[in-house]
């Protein structure tokens, strides 16, 4: 505990006979005459109690007691020795921990800190709270404000003053505005007196909190208060601290000024003025301070003012903004690097703020843009040039917001300047320039392109400005810019996307240049050219592109070069939103000509030429899906193309997938109106029979399985726009073929697939007929037929169309009977659609159908361990839906779930398989309906599961362990605490065989128990056989925590070091005042010295001399570009970076993948939980990673996974057919490195490089070593050669 300071003791003695002057608690907001702080001459009883309690809280002499008792304690005499008593958290927080005002919740969070400043704050808050309670107060913000203001005048020590100021800073933000308006005079006078007394103090804590209080007080004043000189006088007092030498004070003042100018309450009302009344005087202050500083070398004050202007410049009126901007421009002529950078930041913030016209008119914005061209940095100056580009970008965007035409008039000059930046040696500058141009095109040009017509080279403004901008970018294709061609092509791509539709006449020459450039030898940016040309295709259309750059392919070529065949893939990837008729008129004849030429070459026996032309005609056909994406002429063009497409589907198997894709694309993305859907749907009577016939043919004639799936997908798509009566007609014909004895098995299965697709679109009468047709197939012995019959029912039950829903409602009883009757004959492959069908039926059941659900329970439980993953998933979904059905049946969720669980419990009395399935079902139901289960039910369930752990069957034990893990995940620790002993006893009583088999599951279970209940408790409840595992778990957990901490520390050190950020208000450090530790102060001063040194280095500037012998002309208007913030010098080549570690002698250390092992036990536990959730159908196992080396899972594979099993891990689970790594036969089994094998060649040896071997005096010795090595290699080679000759002769 802190001891009472001498100032506090004297304060206590001086105010001993005082009384509270008008302090009343529990008053209304506006009843304040005596509520505010009192002058020192008034009498006050507040400090008698407050400081007494304050001191006793600090010394620890006050024991925990009632507030009324504390208030009546007698005050000790000055100098009385403090009573040393034991400390308790209750004593320290007697008036703090139960503080009901939420304003001080931040302080309550930090009460455990050992900081003296923290304890001072807590003590003051506790004392003030006790006094308010002793007066019968309600602990409102107003009462705290009054009490703290009184205390503020009473305290004298810097620590107490800082603590009271901090608490005032918290509470002032929530005090009602009328209170602060009424008491502005007294409060501001008290604050200003403290500010004046603390201005030169070495401790900054109290000063910065008082400045923050002052800012909050000013922000709460109404507009009328700012007409009084005293308000502006107080504000100017705050403003003067914006150039204070102490950073914390300066930042607090600058933040306060910003909050007043931008956040005053009257600025958000209906009658808010355009600018704050204090804005003009703030602007004058900034200008005066900058002019007063002049061209000083350090320019410290100027930098402070520029930092302030960066935040408040958008708040000034237009006249003052102009004055400030002129001042900024004058300051930038000093060529001081930091001053120029800060001025640019101020301009950037002005433009980014999107200020109103009253602050920044369009004309002033344009004038600033023009002026900033005089300050363009050199292309070699990295950071200033990046700042200039960013500022100009924001300036033009803001100008475009204010006045579009003026913005467009200024853009050509910026485009020209930005293109010059592409010549910079810095890649960051080139990327930033490209990004600037892209942003300007997207934000300034794109929104207004629809208003322009077609732009030509001779078009008047504003189109003429667009031509100039494009010419500037087009110039980037010249060889001068070859190092930045990739960025130039990216800007051209955005230009084509933005303006291609209207500006294609002026872009044709550029397109030809791009195509010629792509054909040049060793051109490295072919992908970028393809993207740029693709952007032109997507906006201009293929017709414009092919007019500018002809394809030069017509089927009559004498040579087979096809230099522009690369356009076909580009057209395929980017064409959309164009005329479908262009494909019919241009590409269809071209495809036919190319096919005829291919057939001619085939007949002539020229296979290569034939294949070439065949590939070209296929590439032409692949353009069709793009032409079907949002075409503009579906109504007029499709009828001319439909017959050709039908013939291609039936006669051209090689084109069938492409044509089917085109039809699907046209239906989904091309038919946007009812008329277009009707036009395409009109041809359903032609396309659907063709598709049906193709699908019904065997694979030899109907193509591969992928082609058949494509045809079926096309059928499904076409059915969405087909007339329902036509679908019913097709369905009737399909039913006839299904029952026809002439149909083959393949035909029947194909027809059933088509029926599955058509069923959701039929009417109720057709569905009734179809149901009678397929009902016998539900019990068919042919598994495929049975499965597809269930698929038909599934589609009908799941369909959202009204006829299907009406059919299900009218045939609900028949469906229930049929599904129950077919239960025994249901084949395993049919389980998935059968369960899905039941899922949709159960959704529509009401309370009278409860017996049907009861009859389904055994089947659903057993299906949770079906072979098919889909069947298991559907079984769990159906199980959950049945639970929801019981909840619907009522009477309340708890009773309904208890009734449903009684049906599930019956499975625990069945066979071993039934028991394990039932436990899985109970686990899933517990997971889903935990909120509807009473805890008594959960307890009973847990007891039964613990009994099942004694089973001798692994499946049952595995399911029971999974239930325990889910229980640990879901149940609260307090509720589960009394069941820990029986759970751990049941786990501890597992047989040795079970314990060995489930050792990894048990390990992960113990990890969860230890994390939830602690190591000692778990160890005490488990037998000694498990103690070794538990100790190992504790060590592994500690090791993992340590490794994670080291990784975080390593990541922190890799980051670039920067000065610590200013606290924002939620950190513990903010409550701290300046450190009282002299060592910390010394370290702070040392750090400040280092930062100042770095700042001086950053502030250095270099003067770039003239090229070669050219003298530097200081009268040159562009001489400012010679002042560099980046030190000029020869460009250093970048070192090759790699992620490999390096040994001390310079060798690379490369870890093989097999040797890299992740020993994070927590991840293993998480994956084990993922296994459990996957077992109950809650998570897919597809992407789950296995770590066999760490966690060899030797559990039995689940049913249905044998076909996908791949050996992996170690021991008996090692992969037997794995390809050995190169050199693996030499790898040591015990240690690292390679070993020699008898009868085999020596492993490859590396000779480390050593600088000593370059010594000429030791050259002979080194040569002797290498000669011996070479002689040995030569002898080995000779021996090998002789052995080969002998073996060949023999």
XYZ file of C-alpha atoms in Angstrom, residues 624-1080:
457
model
C -20.455 -20.169 -78.438
C -20.985 -20.246 -74.607
C -19.522 -16.733 -74.391
C -21.867 -15.468 -77.108
C -24.759 -17.022 -75.132
C -23.818 -15.027 -72.008
C -26.174 -12.034 -71.842
C -26.667 -11.739 -75.625
C -28.455 -8.648 -76.911
C -30.485 -10.249 -79.719
C -31.960 -13.511 -78.383
C -35.378 -12.816 -79.889
C -34.058 -12.355 -83.402
C -30.983 -14.564 -83.554
C -31.802 -17.802 -81.720
C -34.252 -19.124 -84.283
C -31.515 -18.935 -86.950
C -29.108 -20.888 -84.750
C -31.410 -23.493 -83.159
C -31.416 -25.979 -86.060
C -27.618 -25.955 -86.295
C -27.307 -26.573 -82.548
C -29.745 -29.484 -82.680
C -27.792 -31.118 -85.480
C -24.511 -30.597 -83.625
C -25.905 -32.329 -80.511
C -27.183 -35.348 -82.426
C -24.470 -35.742 -85.056
C -21.274 -34.269 -83.545
C -20.266 -36.047 -80.284
C -17.083 -33.950 -80.167
C -19.131 -30.718 -80.044
C -21.878 -32.052 -77.787
C -20.447 -30.815 -74.417
C -19.762 -27.355 -75.840
C -23.225 -26.964 -77.381
C -24.923 -28.269 -74.228
C -22.934 -25.793 -72.141
C -23.986 -23.007 -74.518
C -27.670 -23.944 -74.155
C -27.415 -24.011 -70.351
C -25.633 -20.654 -70.363
C -28.290 -19.172 -72.644
C -31.092 -20.393 -70.381
C -29.489 -19.298 -67.097
C -27.714 -16.097 -68.181
C -29.287 -15.112 -71.489
C -33.059 -15.345 -70.983
C -33.664 -12.380 -68.714
C -37.175 -11.422 -69.874
C -40.344 -13.461 -70.233
C -40.291 -12.931 -73.983
C -36.754 -14.325 -74.253
C -37.619 -17.315 -72.088
C -40.680 -17.984 -74.235
C -38.612 -17.699 -77.436
C -36.024 -20.230 -76.292
C -38.668 -22.425 -74.633
C -40.530 -22.529 -77.961
C -37.841 -24.885 -79.258
C -38.157 -27.348 -76.346
C -40.217 -29.652 -78.559
C -37.164 -29.915 -80.835
C -34.295 -29.971 -78.360
C -35.691 -32.207 -75.601
C -36.385 -35.251 -77.862
C -32.855 -34.950 -79.272
C -31.387 -34.757 -75.773
C -33.576 -37.674 -74.595
C -32.414 -39.853 -77.464
C -28.754 -38.993 -76.956
C -28.989 -39.728 -73.241
C -30.788 -43.027 -73.775
C -28.090 -44.384 -76.068
C -25.357 -46.639 -74.622
C -22.021 -45.004 -73.913
C -20.467 -46.224 -77.133
C -22.938 -44.153 -79.134
C -23.973 -41.570 -76.579
C -20.457 -40.575 -75.587
C -18.622 -40.821 -72.292
C -20.234 -40.610 -68.873
C -19.157 -36.952 -68.620
C -20.995 -36.191 -71.873
C -24.111 -37.970 -70.601
C -24.036 -35.909 -67.397
C -23.723 -32.761 -69.500
C -26.770 -33.825 -71.562
C -28.780 -34.536 -68.409
C -27.852 -31.149 -66.924
C -29.013 -29.525 -70.155
C -32.332 -31.397 -69.925
C -32.817 -30.109 -66.377
C -32.043 -26.557 -67.479
C -34.390 -26.685 -70.489
C -37.223 -28.073 -68.363
C -37.252 -24.841 -66.341
C -38.534 -22.884 -69.378
C -40.634 -25.651 -70.956
C -44.444 -25.566 -71.008
C -45.792 -27.863 -68.209
C -48.231 -29.575 -70.601
C -45.328 -30.551 -72.848
C -43.479 -31.950 -69.806
C -46.537 -34.037 -68.912
C -46.611 -35.415 -72.443
C -42.947 -36.398 -72.273
C -43.534 -37.921 -68.822
C -46.410 -40.036 -70.116
C -44.286 -41.382 -72.978
C -41.459 -42.132 -70.536
C -43.861 -44.085 -68.281
C -44.935 -46.193 -71.246
C -41.326 -47.017 -72.115
C -40.601 -47.889 -68.492
C -43.274 -50.577 -68.469
C -42.461 -51.801 -71.983
C -40.825 -55.261 -71.969
C -38.800 -54.285 -75.050
C -36.795 -51.692 -73.124
C -33.352 -52.813 -72.055
C -32.072 -52.364 -68.526
C -29.825 -49.487 -69.643
C -32.760 -47.790 -71.349
C -34.985 -48.160 -68.263
C -32.294 -46.669 -65.999
C -31.743 -43.790 -68.422
C -35.492 -43.149 -68.652
C -35.709 -43.151 -64.850
C -32.970 -40.484 -64.759
C -35.013 -38.394 -67.172
C -38.168 -38.991 -65.132
C -36.312 -37.764 -62.012
C -35.506 -34.552 -63.907
C -39.070 -34.084 -65.242
C -41.084 -35.049 -62.151
C -40.867 -31.672 -60.316
C -42.459 -29.884 -63.322
C -45.465 -32.194 -63.861
C -49.065 -31.542 -62.786
C -50.855 -33.462 -60.029
C -52.640 -35.855 -62.395
C -49.410 -36.850 -64.128
C -47.710 -37.293 -60.785
C -50.482 -39.615 -59.628
C -49.999 -41.748 -62.745
C -46.228 -41.681 -62.315
C -46.536 -42.747 -58.669
C -48.556 -45.794 -59.643
C -45.950 -46.620 -62.270
C -42.912 -46.488 -60.004
C -44.516 -47.886 -56.825
C -43.648 -51.508 -57.689
C -40.051 -50.442 -58.333
C -39.722 -49.402 -54.675
C -39.520 -53.101 -53.824
C -37.591 -54.153 -56.909
C -34.717 -56.559 -56.449
C -32.653 -54.562 -58.925
C -30.834 -52.128 -56.711
C -30.301 -49.471 -59.379
C -33.975 -49.402 -60.336
C -35.021 -49.233 -56.682
C -32.603 -46.390 -55.998
C -33.838 -44.331 -58.960
C -37.466 -44.959 -57.997
C -36.732 -43.495 -54.590
C -34.981 -40.600 -56.346
C -38.221 -39.851 -58.204
C -40.124 -39.738 -54.912
C -37.405 -37.596 -53.361
C -37.644 -35.001 -56.149
C -41.428 -34.888 -55.926
C -41.416 -34.499 -52.140
C -38.682 -31.848 -52.197
C -40.100 -29.760 -55.063
C -41.450 -26.309 -54.268
C -43.983 -26.298 -57.160
C -47.639 -26.213 -56.093
C -48.698 -29.440 -57.948
C -45.969 -31.446 -56.197
C -46.900 -30.104 -52.761
C -50.582 -30.797 -53.440
C -49.714 -34.355 -54.512
C -47.737 -34.998 -51.307
C -50.574 -33.660 -49.134
C -53.229 -35.739 -50.909
C -51.135 -38.923 -50.922
C -49.552 -38.548 -47.496
C -51.158 -41.672 -46.077
C -50.329 -43.719 -49.170
C -46.723 -42.556 -49.064
C -46.395 -43.505 -45.403
C -47.817 -46.961 -46.045
C -45.645 -47.537 -49.107
C -42.490 -46.440 -47.347
C -43.164 -48.617 -44.308
C -44.012 -51.635 -46.463
C -40.827 -51.244 -48.497
C -38.632 -50.989 -45.406
C -37.578 -54.640 -45.373
C -36.747 -54.704 -49.062
C -34.872 -51.407 -49.140
C -31.397 -51.967 -50.548
C -28.342 -50.221 -49.160
C -27.795 -47.949 -52.219
C -31.422 -46.790 -51.951
C -31.054 -45.710 -48.329
C -29.798 -42.232 -49.124
C -32.759 -41.127 -51.344
C -35.200 -43.052 -49.125
C -34.060 -41.192 -46.001
C -34.165 -37.886 -47.875
C -37.706 -38.650 -49.001
C -38.697 -39.451 -45.404
C -37.017 -36.196 -44.310
C -39.298 -34.135 -46.567
C -42.377 -36.118 -45.533
C -41.692 -35.744 -41.786
C -41.485 -31.973 -42.309
C -45.191 -31.944 -43.256
C -46.509 -34.286 -40.545
C -48.796 -33.222 -37.720
C -49.493 -34.712 -34.266
C -51.787 -37.484 -35.525
C -48.879 -38.964 -37.513
C -46.719 -39.603 -34.450
C -47.039 -43.425 -34.789
C -45.459 -43.192 -38.244
C -42.403 -41.412 -36.815
C -42.257 -43.969 -34.012
C -42.119 -46.766 -36.563
C -39.248 -45.044 -38.375
C -36.986 -44.710 -35.320
C -35.205 -48.114 -35.504
C -34.433 -47.730 -39.226
C -33.064 -44.224 -38.783
C -30.869 -45.226 -35.854
C -29.349 -48.156 -37.766
C -28.743 -45.971 -40.817
C -26.378 -43.783 -38.780
C -23.733 -46.439 -39.511
C -24.600 -47.078 -43.145
C -21.820 -47.646 -45.658
C -22.771 -44.595 -47.738
C -21.638 -41.242 -46.397
C -24.737 -39.627 -47.916
C -26.989 -42.146 -46.183
C -25.372 -41.470 -42.814
C -25.704 -37.731 -43.325
C -29.369 -38.027 -44.279
C -30.005 -40.322 -41.310
C -28.730 -37.698 -38.874
C -30.708 -34.965 -40.659
C -33.866 -37.073 -40.443
C -33.200 -37.798 -36.784
C -32.964 -34.080 -36.019
C -36.085 -33.354 -38.088
C -37.978 -35.992 -36.121
C -36.962 -34.186 -32.938
C -38.302 -30.921 -34.372
C -41.518 -32.742 -35.304
C -42.004 -33.902 -31.722
C -41.436 -30.343 -30.525
C -44.132 -29.238 -32.987
C -46.478 -31.882 -31.594
C -46.119 -30.328 -28.099
C -47.188 -29.717 -25.457
C -43.831 -28.083 -24.632
C -40.293 -28.684 -25.920
C -39.013 -30.321 -22.732
C -41.789 -32.919 -22.524
C -41.687 -33.497 -26.274
C -37.952 -34.205 -26.225
C -38.332 -36.503 -23.231
C -40.981 -38.452 -25.151
C -38.745 -38.688 -28.194
C -35.714 -39.784 -26.178
C -37.735 -42.624 -24.645
C -38.123 -44.006 -28.159
C -34.362 -43.729 -28.696
C -33.501 -45.342 -25.337
C -35.055 -48.615 -26.517
C -32.087 -49.045 -28.828
C -29.776 -49.406 -25.810
C -31.359 -52.823 -25.121
C -30.703 -54.203 -28.602
C -27.723 -55.742 -30.324
C -24.189 -54.417 -30.110
C -24.550 -52.593 -33.435
C -27.884 -51.132 -32.314
C -26.348 -49.915 -29.040
C -23.455 -48.144 -30.758
C -25.815 -46.554 -33.296
C -28.127 -45.443 -30.485
C -25.259 -43.763 -28.618
C -24.301 -41.915 -31.815
C -27.930 -40.834 -32.253
C -28.130 -39.658 -28.634
C -24.890 -37.701 -29.096
C -26.293 -35.862 -32.119
C -29.626 -35.171 -30.422
C -27.827 -33.877 -27.337
C -25.790 -31.567 -29.543
C -28.844 -30.238 -31.403
C -31.409 -29.996 -28.595
C -29.262 -29.185 -25.552
C -31.401 -26.109 -24.870
C -34.584 -28.218 -24.708
C -33.237 -30.930 -22.386
C -33.601 -30.634 -18.637
C -30.370 -31.232 -16.780
C -31.890 -34.196 -14.956
C -32.335 -35.875 -18.343
C -28.722 -35.110 -19.218
C -27.580 -36.543 -15.877
C -29.532 -39.749 -16.471
C -28.121 -39.987 -19.957
C -24.591 -39.467 -18.662
C -24.995 -42.229 -16.090
C -26.139 -44.694 -18.756
C -23.222 -43.773 -21.024
C -20.780 -44.322 -18.163
C -22.235 -47.806 -17.698
C -21.715 -48.513 -21.387
C -18.003 -47.822 -21.007
C -17.771 -51.212 -19.309
C -18.794 -52.912 -22.574
C -16.405 -55.367 -24.203
C -17.242 -54.103 -27.706
C -15.026 -51.485 -29.216
C -17.771 -49.812 -31.247
C -19.849 -49.199 -28.128
C -16.904 -47.856 -26.147
C -15.874 -45.639 -29.041
C -19.369 -44.130 -29.277
C -19.518 -43.646 -25.488
C -16.169 -41.834 -25.461
C -17.476 -39.594 -28.223
C -20.514 -38.737 -26.099
C -18.247 -37.792 -23.192
C -16.247 -35.450 -25.408
C -19.396 -33.716 -26.649
C -20.585 -33.438 -23.050
C -17.345 -31.722 -22.066
C -17.848 -29.364 -24.995
C -21.468 -28.430 -24.252
C -22.121 -28.647 -20.509
C -21.090 -25.865 -18.170
C -18.209 -26.648 -15.817
C -20.224 -25.940 -12.667
C -23.033 -28.299 -13.667
C -20.624 -31.006 -14.738
C -18.434 -30.831 -11.639
C -20.428 -33.346 -9.577
C -20.285 -35.888 -12.408
C -16.532 -35.740 -12.903
C -15.882 -38.571 -10.459
C -18.232 -41.170 -12.022
C -17.080 -40.195 -15.528
C -13.393 -40.601 -14.691
C -14.021 -43.767 -12.698
C -15.799 -45.278 -15.694
C -12.921 -44.285 -17.953
C -10.393 -45.585 -15.432
C -12.096 -48.980 -15.275
C -11.593 -49.672 -18.979
C -9.932 -52.990 -19.714
C -6.292 -53.085 -20.757
C -7.248 -53.945 -24.325
C -9.628 -50.991 -24.579
C -7.101 -48.679 -23.009
C -4.439 -49.668 -25.519
C -6.781 -49.495 -28.497
C -8.215 -46.061 -27.642
C -5.034 -44.613 -26.179
C -5.122 -41.519 -28.408
C -8.820 -40.908 -27.827
C -8.262 -41.239 -24.086
C -5.290 -38.901 -24.227
C -7.335 -36.207 -25.955
C -10.190 -36.787 -23.527
C -7.830 -36.300 -20.591
C -6.549 -33.071 -22.157
C -10.098 -31.730 -22.149
C -10.687 -32.861 -18.563
C -7.453 -31.206 -17.401
C -8.252 -27.957 -19.186
C -11.707 -27.917 -17.651
C -11.081 -29.187 -14.112
C -7.337 -28.984 -13.480
C -4.518 -31.488 -13.348
C -4.633 -32.413 -9.667
C -8.340 -33.278 -9.628
C -8.092 -35.485 -12.720
C -4.978 -37.209 -11.420
C -6.619 -37.928 -8.085
C -9.662 -39.555 -9.669
C -7.796 -41.800 -12.131
C -5.916 -45.013 -11.303
C -2.135 -44.972 -11.137
C -1.884 -46.619 -14.579
C -2.899 -43.314 -16.123
C -0.622 -41.042 -14.097
C 2.278 -41.356 -16.482
C 0.055 -40.239 -19.367
C -1.282 -37.321 -17.340
C 2.219 -36.112 -16.442
C 3.190 -36.387 -20.085
C 0.145 -34.333 -21.061
C 1.064 -31.630 -18.559
C 4.603 -31.451 -19.911
C 3.383 -31.354 -23.503
C 0.921 -28.572 -22.698
C 3.644 -26.539 -21.001
C 5.986 -27.152 -23.917
C 3.367 -26.088 -26.428
C 2.608 -22.912 -24.502
C 6.304 -22.108 -24.398
C 6.733 -22.768 -28.117
C 3.742 -20.599 -28.984
C 5.157 -17.788 -26.866
C 8.539 -18.129 -28.583
C 6.890 -18.052 -31.996
C 4.961 -14.925 -31.096
C 8.132 -13.313 -29.784
C 10.005 -14.261 -32.946
C 7.222 -12.827 -35.068
C 7.302 -9.600 -33.089
C 11.051 -9.198 -33.545
C 10.741 -9.768 -37.286
C 8.416 -6.815 -37.632
C 9.864 -3.406 -38.308
C 10.496 -1.541 -35.076
C 8.565 1.671 -34.628
C 8.023 4.147 -31.774
C 5.222 3.000 -29.461
C 1.801 4.283 -30.384
C -0.011 6.694 -28.138
C -2.459 4.945 -25.791
C -6.024 5.165 -26.994
C -7.831 4.957 -23.706
C -8.417 1.281 -23.011
C -4.911 0.220 -22.057
C -3.726 -0.108 -18.505
C -0.832 2.248 -19.259
C -3.138 5.170 -19.887
C -4.252 5.192 -16.286
C -0.614 5.448 -15.308
C 0.862 8.890 -15.043
C 4.546 9.454 -15.718
C 6.589 6.705 -14.139
C 7.841 7.361 -10.640
C 10.769 5.062 -11.192
C 13.929 6.997 -11.973
C 15.302 4.132 -14.039
C 12.229 4.152 -16.260
